[in-house]
PDB file of C-alpha atoms in Angstrom:
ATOM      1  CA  UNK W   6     -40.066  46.924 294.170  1.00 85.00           C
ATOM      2  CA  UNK W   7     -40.543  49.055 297.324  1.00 82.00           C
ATOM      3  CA  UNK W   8     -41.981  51.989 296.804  1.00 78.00           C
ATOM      4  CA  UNK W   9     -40.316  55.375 296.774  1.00 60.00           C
ATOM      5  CA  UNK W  10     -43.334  57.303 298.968  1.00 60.00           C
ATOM      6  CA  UNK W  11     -46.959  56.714 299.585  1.00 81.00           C
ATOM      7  CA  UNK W  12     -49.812  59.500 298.166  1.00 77.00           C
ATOM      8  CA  UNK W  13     -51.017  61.654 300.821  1.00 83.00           C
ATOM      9  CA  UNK W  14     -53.616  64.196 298.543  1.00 89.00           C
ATOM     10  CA  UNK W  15     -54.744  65.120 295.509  1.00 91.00           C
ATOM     11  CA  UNK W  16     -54.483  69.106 295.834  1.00 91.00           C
ATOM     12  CA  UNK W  17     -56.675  70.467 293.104  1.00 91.00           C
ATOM     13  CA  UNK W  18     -56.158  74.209 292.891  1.00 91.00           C
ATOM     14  CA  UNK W  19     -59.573  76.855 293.180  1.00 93.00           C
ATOM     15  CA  UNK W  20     -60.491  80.480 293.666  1.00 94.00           C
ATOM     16  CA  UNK W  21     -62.285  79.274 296.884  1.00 96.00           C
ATOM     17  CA  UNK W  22     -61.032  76.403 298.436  1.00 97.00           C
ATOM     18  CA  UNK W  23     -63.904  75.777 301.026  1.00 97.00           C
ATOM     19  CA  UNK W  24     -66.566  76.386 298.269  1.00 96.00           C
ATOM     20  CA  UNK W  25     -64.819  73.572 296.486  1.00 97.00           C
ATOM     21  CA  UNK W  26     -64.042  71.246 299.595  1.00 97.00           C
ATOM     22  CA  UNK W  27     -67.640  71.725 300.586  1.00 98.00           C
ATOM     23  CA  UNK W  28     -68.905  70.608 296.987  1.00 97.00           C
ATOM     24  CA  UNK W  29     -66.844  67.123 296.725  1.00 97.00           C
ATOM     25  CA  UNK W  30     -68.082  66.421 300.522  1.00 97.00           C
ATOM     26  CA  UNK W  31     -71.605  66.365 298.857  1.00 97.00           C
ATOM     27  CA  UNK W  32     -70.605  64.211 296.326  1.00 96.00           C
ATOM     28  CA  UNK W  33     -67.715  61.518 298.315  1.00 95.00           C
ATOM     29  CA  UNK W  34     -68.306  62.228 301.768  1.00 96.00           C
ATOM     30  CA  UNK W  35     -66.201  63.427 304.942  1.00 97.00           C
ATOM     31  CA  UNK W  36     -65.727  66.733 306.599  1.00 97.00           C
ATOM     32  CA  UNK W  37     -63.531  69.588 305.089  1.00 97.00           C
ATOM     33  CA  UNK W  38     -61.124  70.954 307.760  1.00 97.00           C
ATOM     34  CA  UNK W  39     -59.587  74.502 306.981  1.00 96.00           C
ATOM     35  CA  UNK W  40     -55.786  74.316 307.771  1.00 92.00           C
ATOM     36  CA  UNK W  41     -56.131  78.205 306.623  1.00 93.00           C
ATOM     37  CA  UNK W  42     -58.279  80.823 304.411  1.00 94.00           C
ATOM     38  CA  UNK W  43     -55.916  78.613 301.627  1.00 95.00           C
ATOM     39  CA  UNK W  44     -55.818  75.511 302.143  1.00 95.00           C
ATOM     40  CA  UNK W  45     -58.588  73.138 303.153  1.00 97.00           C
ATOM     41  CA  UNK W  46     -58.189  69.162 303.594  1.00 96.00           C
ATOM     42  CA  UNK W  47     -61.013  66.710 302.890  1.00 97.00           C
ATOM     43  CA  UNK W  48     -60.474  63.050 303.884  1.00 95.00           C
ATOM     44  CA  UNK W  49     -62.731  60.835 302.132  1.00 94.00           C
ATOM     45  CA  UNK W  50     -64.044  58.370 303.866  1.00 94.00           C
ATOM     46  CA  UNK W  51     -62.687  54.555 302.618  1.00 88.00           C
ATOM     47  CA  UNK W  52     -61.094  57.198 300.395  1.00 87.00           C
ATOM     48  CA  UNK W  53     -58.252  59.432 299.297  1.00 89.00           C
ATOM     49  CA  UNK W  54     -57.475  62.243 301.059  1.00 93.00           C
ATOM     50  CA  UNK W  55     -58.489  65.664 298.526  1.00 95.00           C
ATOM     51  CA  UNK W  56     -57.009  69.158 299.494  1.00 94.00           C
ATOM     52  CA  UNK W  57     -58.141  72.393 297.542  1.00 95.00           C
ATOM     53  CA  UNK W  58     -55.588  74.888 297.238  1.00 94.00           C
ATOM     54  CA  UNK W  59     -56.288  78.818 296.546  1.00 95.00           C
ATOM     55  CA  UNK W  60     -54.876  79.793 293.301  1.00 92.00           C
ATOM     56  CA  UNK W  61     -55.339  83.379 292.172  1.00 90.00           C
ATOM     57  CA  UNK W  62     -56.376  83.350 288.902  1.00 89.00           C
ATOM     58  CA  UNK W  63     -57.330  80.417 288.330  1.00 88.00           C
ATOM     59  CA  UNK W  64     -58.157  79.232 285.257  1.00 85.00           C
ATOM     60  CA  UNK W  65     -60.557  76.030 284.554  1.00 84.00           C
ATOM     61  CA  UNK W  66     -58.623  73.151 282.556  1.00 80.00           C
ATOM     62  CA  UNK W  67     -59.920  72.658 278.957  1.00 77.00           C
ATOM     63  CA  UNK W  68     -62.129  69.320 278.193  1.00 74.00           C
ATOM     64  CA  UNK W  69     -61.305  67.016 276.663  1.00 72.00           C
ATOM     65  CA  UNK W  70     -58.006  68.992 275.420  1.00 69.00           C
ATOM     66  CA  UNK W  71     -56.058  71.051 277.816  1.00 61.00           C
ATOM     67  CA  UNK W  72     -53.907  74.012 276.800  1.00 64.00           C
ATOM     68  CA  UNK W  73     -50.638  74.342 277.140  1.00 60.00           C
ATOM     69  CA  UNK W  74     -50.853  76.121 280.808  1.00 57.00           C
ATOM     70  CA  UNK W  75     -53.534  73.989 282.106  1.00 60.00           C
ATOM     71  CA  UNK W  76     -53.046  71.738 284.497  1.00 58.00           C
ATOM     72  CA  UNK W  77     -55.227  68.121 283.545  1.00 66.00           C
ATOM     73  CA  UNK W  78     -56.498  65.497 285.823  1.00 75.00           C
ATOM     74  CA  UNK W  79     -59.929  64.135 286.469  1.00 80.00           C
ATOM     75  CA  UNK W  80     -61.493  62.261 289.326  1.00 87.00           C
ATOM     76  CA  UNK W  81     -63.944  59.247 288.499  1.00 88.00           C
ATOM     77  CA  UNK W  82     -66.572  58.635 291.199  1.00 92.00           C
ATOM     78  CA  UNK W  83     -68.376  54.918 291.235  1.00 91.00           C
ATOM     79  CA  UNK W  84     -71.793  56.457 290.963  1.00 91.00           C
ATOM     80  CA  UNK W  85     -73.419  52.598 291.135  1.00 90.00           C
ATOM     81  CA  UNK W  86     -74.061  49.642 288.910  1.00 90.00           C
ATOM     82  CA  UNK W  87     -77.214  50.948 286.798  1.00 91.00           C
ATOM     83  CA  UNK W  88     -77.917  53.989 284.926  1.00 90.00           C
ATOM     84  CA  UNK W  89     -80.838  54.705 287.198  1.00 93.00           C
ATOM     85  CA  UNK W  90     -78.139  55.040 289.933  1.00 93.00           C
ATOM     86  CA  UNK W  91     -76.331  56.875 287.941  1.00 92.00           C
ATOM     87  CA  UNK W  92     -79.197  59.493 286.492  1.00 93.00           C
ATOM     88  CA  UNK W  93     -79.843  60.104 290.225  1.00 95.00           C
ATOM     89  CA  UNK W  94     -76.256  60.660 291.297  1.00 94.00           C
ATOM     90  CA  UNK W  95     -76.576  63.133 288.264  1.00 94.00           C
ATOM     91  CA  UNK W  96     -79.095  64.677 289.238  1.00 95.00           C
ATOM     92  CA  UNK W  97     -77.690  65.408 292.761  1.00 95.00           C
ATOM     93  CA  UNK W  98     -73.874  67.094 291.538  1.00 96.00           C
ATOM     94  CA  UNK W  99     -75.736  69.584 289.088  1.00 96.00           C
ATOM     95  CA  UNK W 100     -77.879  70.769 292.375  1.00 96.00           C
ATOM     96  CA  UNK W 101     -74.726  71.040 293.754  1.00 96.00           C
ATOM     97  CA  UNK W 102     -73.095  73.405 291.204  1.00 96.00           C
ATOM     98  CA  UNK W 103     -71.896  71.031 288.749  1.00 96.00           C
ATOM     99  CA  UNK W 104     -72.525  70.837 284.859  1.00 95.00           C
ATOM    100  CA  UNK W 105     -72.280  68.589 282.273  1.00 95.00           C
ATOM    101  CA  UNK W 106     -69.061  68.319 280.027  1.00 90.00           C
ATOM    102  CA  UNK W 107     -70.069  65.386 277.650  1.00 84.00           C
ATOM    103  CA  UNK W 108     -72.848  62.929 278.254  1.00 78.00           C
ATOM    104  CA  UNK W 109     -72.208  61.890 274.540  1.00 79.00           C
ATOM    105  CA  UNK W 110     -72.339  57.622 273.710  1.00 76.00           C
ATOM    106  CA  UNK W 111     -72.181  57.475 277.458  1.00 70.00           C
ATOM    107  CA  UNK W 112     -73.775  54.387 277.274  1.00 69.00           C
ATOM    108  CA  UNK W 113     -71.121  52.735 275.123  1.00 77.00           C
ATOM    109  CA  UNK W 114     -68.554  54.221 277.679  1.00 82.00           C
ATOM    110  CA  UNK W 115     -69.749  53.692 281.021  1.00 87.00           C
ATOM    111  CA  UNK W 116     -69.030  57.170 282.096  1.00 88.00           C
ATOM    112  CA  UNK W 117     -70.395  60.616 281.806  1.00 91.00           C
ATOM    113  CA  UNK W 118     -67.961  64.220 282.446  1.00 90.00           C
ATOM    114  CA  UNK W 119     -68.870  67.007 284.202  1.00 92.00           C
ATOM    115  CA  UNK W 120     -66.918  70.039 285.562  1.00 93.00           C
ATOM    116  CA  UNK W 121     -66.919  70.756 289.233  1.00 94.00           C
ATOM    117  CA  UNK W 122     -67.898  74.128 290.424  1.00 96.00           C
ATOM    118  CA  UNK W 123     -64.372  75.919 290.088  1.00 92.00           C
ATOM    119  CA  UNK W 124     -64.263  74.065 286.330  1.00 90.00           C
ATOM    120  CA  UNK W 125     -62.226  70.865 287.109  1.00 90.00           C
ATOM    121  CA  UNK W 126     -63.591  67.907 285.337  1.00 89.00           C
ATOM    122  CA  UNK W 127     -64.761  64.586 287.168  1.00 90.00           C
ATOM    123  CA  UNK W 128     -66.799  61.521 286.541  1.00 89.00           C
ATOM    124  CA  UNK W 129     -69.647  59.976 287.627  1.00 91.00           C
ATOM    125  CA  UNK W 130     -69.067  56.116 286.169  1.00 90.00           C
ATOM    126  CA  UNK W 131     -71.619  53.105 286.489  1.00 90.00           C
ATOM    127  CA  UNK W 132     -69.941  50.103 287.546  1.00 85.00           C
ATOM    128  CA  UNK W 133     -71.112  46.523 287.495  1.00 78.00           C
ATOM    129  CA  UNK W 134     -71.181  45.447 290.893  1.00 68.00           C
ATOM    130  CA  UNK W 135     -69.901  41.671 290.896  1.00 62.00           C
TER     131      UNK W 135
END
């Protein structure tokens, strides 16, 4: 089946767009580019392309339940094949403004939650390399 359209971003919304832009080009890579004081586009590279969108009154999604006006998505990051990998990417997003949303049984999941700086909540994941 042919598809309908192809994804251009994922547009997470923020108080501060370039704070945020500027915080998952830490963590993924590429340059933010301010299209205006709203709207600021981050192409990852060998990645999707991210834009962060100023939203007055913005209010952080809920984890792991979101309320009703909430808007919920997460972004998983491959943060390397061992949890020493892993414990150091850790390390590095909570310098960055990051904190932890649930590090619980992470080792049974492969995965642990945190929330980026304007509350949104992402992944770091450790994935067996083949």
């Amino acid at each position: 089946m042919a598809p309908v359209a192809r994804l251009r971003s994922v547009v997470l919304d923020c108080p501060d767009p370039s704070e945020l832009a500027v915080f998952y080009a830490a963590v993924a890579g590429g340059t933010p580019v301010a299209e205006d004081e709203d709207w600021v586009v981050l192409q990852v590279p060998s990645g999707p392309r991210l834009a962060f969108q100023r939203a007055p009154g913005h209010t952080p999604p809920a984890w792991p339940a979101a309320d009703h006006d909430s808007q919920q998505f997460h972004l998983d990051f491959d943060a390397g094949g061992t949890w020493d990998e892993v414990d150091a990417a850790e390390e590095k997003v909570l310098a960055l403004g990051a904190r932890v949303l649930d590090r619980e049984d992470y080792e049974k999941k492969d995965f642990r939650v945190y929330a980026d700086p304007a509350g949104h909540p992402f992944c770091l994941c450790r994935i067996e390399q083949p």
